Structures are given as structure tokens and as C-alpha cells.
Coordinates of C-alpha atoms in Angstrom, one line a residue:
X1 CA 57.0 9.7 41.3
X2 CA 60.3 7.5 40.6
X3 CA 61.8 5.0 43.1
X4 CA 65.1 7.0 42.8
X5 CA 63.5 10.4 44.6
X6 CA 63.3 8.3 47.5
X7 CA 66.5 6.7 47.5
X8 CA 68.1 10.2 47.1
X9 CA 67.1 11.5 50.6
X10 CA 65.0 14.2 49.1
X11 CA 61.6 14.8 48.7
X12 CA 59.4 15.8 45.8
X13 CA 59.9 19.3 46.9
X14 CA 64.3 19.0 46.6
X15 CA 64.0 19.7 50.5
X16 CA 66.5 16.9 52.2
X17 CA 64.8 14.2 54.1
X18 CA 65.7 13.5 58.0
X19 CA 69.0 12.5 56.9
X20 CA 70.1 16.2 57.2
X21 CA 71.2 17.4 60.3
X22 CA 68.9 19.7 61.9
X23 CA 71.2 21.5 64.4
X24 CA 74.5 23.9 63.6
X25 CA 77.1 23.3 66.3
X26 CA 78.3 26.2 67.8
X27 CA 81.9 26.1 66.1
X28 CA 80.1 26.6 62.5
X29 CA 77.9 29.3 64.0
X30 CA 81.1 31.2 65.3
X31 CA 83.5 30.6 62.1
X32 CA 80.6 33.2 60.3
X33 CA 81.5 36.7 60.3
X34 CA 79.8 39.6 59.0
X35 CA 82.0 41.2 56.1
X36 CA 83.3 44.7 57.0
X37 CA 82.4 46.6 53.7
X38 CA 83.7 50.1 53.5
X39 CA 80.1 51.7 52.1
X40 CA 80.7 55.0 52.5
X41 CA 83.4 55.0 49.6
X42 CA 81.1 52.4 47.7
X43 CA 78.2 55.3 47.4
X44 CA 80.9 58.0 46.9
X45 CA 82.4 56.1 43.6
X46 CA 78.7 55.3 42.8
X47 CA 77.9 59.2 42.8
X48 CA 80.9 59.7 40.9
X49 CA 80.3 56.8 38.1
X50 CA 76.5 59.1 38.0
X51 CA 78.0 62.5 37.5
X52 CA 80.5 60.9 34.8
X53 CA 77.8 59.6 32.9
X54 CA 75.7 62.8 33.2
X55 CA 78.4 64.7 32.0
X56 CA 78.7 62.4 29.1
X57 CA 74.9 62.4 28.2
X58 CA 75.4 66.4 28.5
X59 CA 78.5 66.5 26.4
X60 CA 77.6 64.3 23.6
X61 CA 74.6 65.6 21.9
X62 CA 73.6 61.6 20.2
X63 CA 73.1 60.5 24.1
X64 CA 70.1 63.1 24.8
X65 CA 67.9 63.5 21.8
X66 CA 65.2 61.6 20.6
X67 CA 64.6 58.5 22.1
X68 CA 67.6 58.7 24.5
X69 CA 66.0 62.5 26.0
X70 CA 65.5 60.6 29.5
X71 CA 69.3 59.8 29.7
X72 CA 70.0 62.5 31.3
X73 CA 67.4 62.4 33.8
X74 CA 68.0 58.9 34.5
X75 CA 72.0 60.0 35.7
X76 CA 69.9 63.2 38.1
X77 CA 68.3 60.2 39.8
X78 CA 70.6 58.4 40.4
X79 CA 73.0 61.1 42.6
X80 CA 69.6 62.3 44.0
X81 CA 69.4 58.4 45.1
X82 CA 72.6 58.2 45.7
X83 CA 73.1 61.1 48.0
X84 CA 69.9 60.1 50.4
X85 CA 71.7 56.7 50.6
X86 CA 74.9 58.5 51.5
X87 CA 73.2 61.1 54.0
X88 CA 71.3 57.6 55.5
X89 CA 74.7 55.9 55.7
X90 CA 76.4 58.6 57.7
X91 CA 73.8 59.5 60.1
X92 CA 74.0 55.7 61.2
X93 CA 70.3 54.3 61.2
X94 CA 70.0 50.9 61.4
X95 CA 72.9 48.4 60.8
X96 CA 74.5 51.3 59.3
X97 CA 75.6 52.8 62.1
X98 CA 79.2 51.1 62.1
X99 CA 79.5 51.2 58.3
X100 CA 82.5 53.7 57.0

């Protein structure tokens, strides 16, 4: 297109030219870490941010009439959601098998 894509070391597509190195030494591939996330308690305060609101849409009559009638419903499927994530979580399938 322009003179000045060419002179930027990138391509038409944005992708760097052979300028870029292609390798990662082993020092950068050791500095990355996977981050220990406690998910367990993440899912538990999720379930308990769901029942909050469902009590909420229960309690206050505005936030489950009319055009808000699926409110409620929408908080059920979330803990029903949340709780097969939590069951999954705790059994340990897949990567989750360390998380807690």
C-alpha cells in the first residue's frame, strides 16, 4: 500500500516481519507461572451473589412482574450452573484437579 508499511517491519496483515525473533529462550519460558486461583471460594461467593439476588427478586414484588417475570428464573440458573461448576471443581476433572 504505503512505503511506510514496509519500513515498519510489518506486513499488510500487522503480523511482524523477520525482524522478530522466532524462538523464546528458556529463561522467559521458565519466568511464566500459572496463577494459583483459589476457585472453589470463587464459585462459592458466585452462588452466594445468585441466592442474594434471588432473594431480592422474591422480596421486592417491582423485580418479578411484568416484563421482569424471568428475573427470578434467571438467579435459579445461575446456582443450578453454579453448583455443577462447583460439584465439577471438587471432583477434580481436568486441570481442576489441583484447584481449591
Amino acid at each position: 500500500m504505503s512505503g511506510a508499511e514496509g519500513s515498519s517491519g510489518r506486513g499488510a496483515d500487522g503480523i511482524p516481519g523477520s525482524g522478530a525473533p522466532d524462538t523464546v529462550s528458556g529463561r522467559e519460558v521458565e519466568a511464566l507461572q500459572a496463577l494459583h486461583v483459589p476457585t472453589q471460594r470463587i464459585i462459592v461467593i458466585g452462588l452466594a451473589l445468585w441466592l442474594v439476588a434471588l432473594a431480592a427478586t422474591l422480596l421486592v414484588p417491582a423485580l418479578h412482574e411484568g416484563d421482569r417475570s424471568w428475573w427470578p428464573w434467571a438467579c435459579v440458573a445461575g446456582l443450578v450452573l453454579g453448583s455443577l461448576g462447583l460439584l465439577y471443581v471438587r471432583r477434580g476433572r481436568g486441570n481442576a484437579h489441583d484447584a481449591g
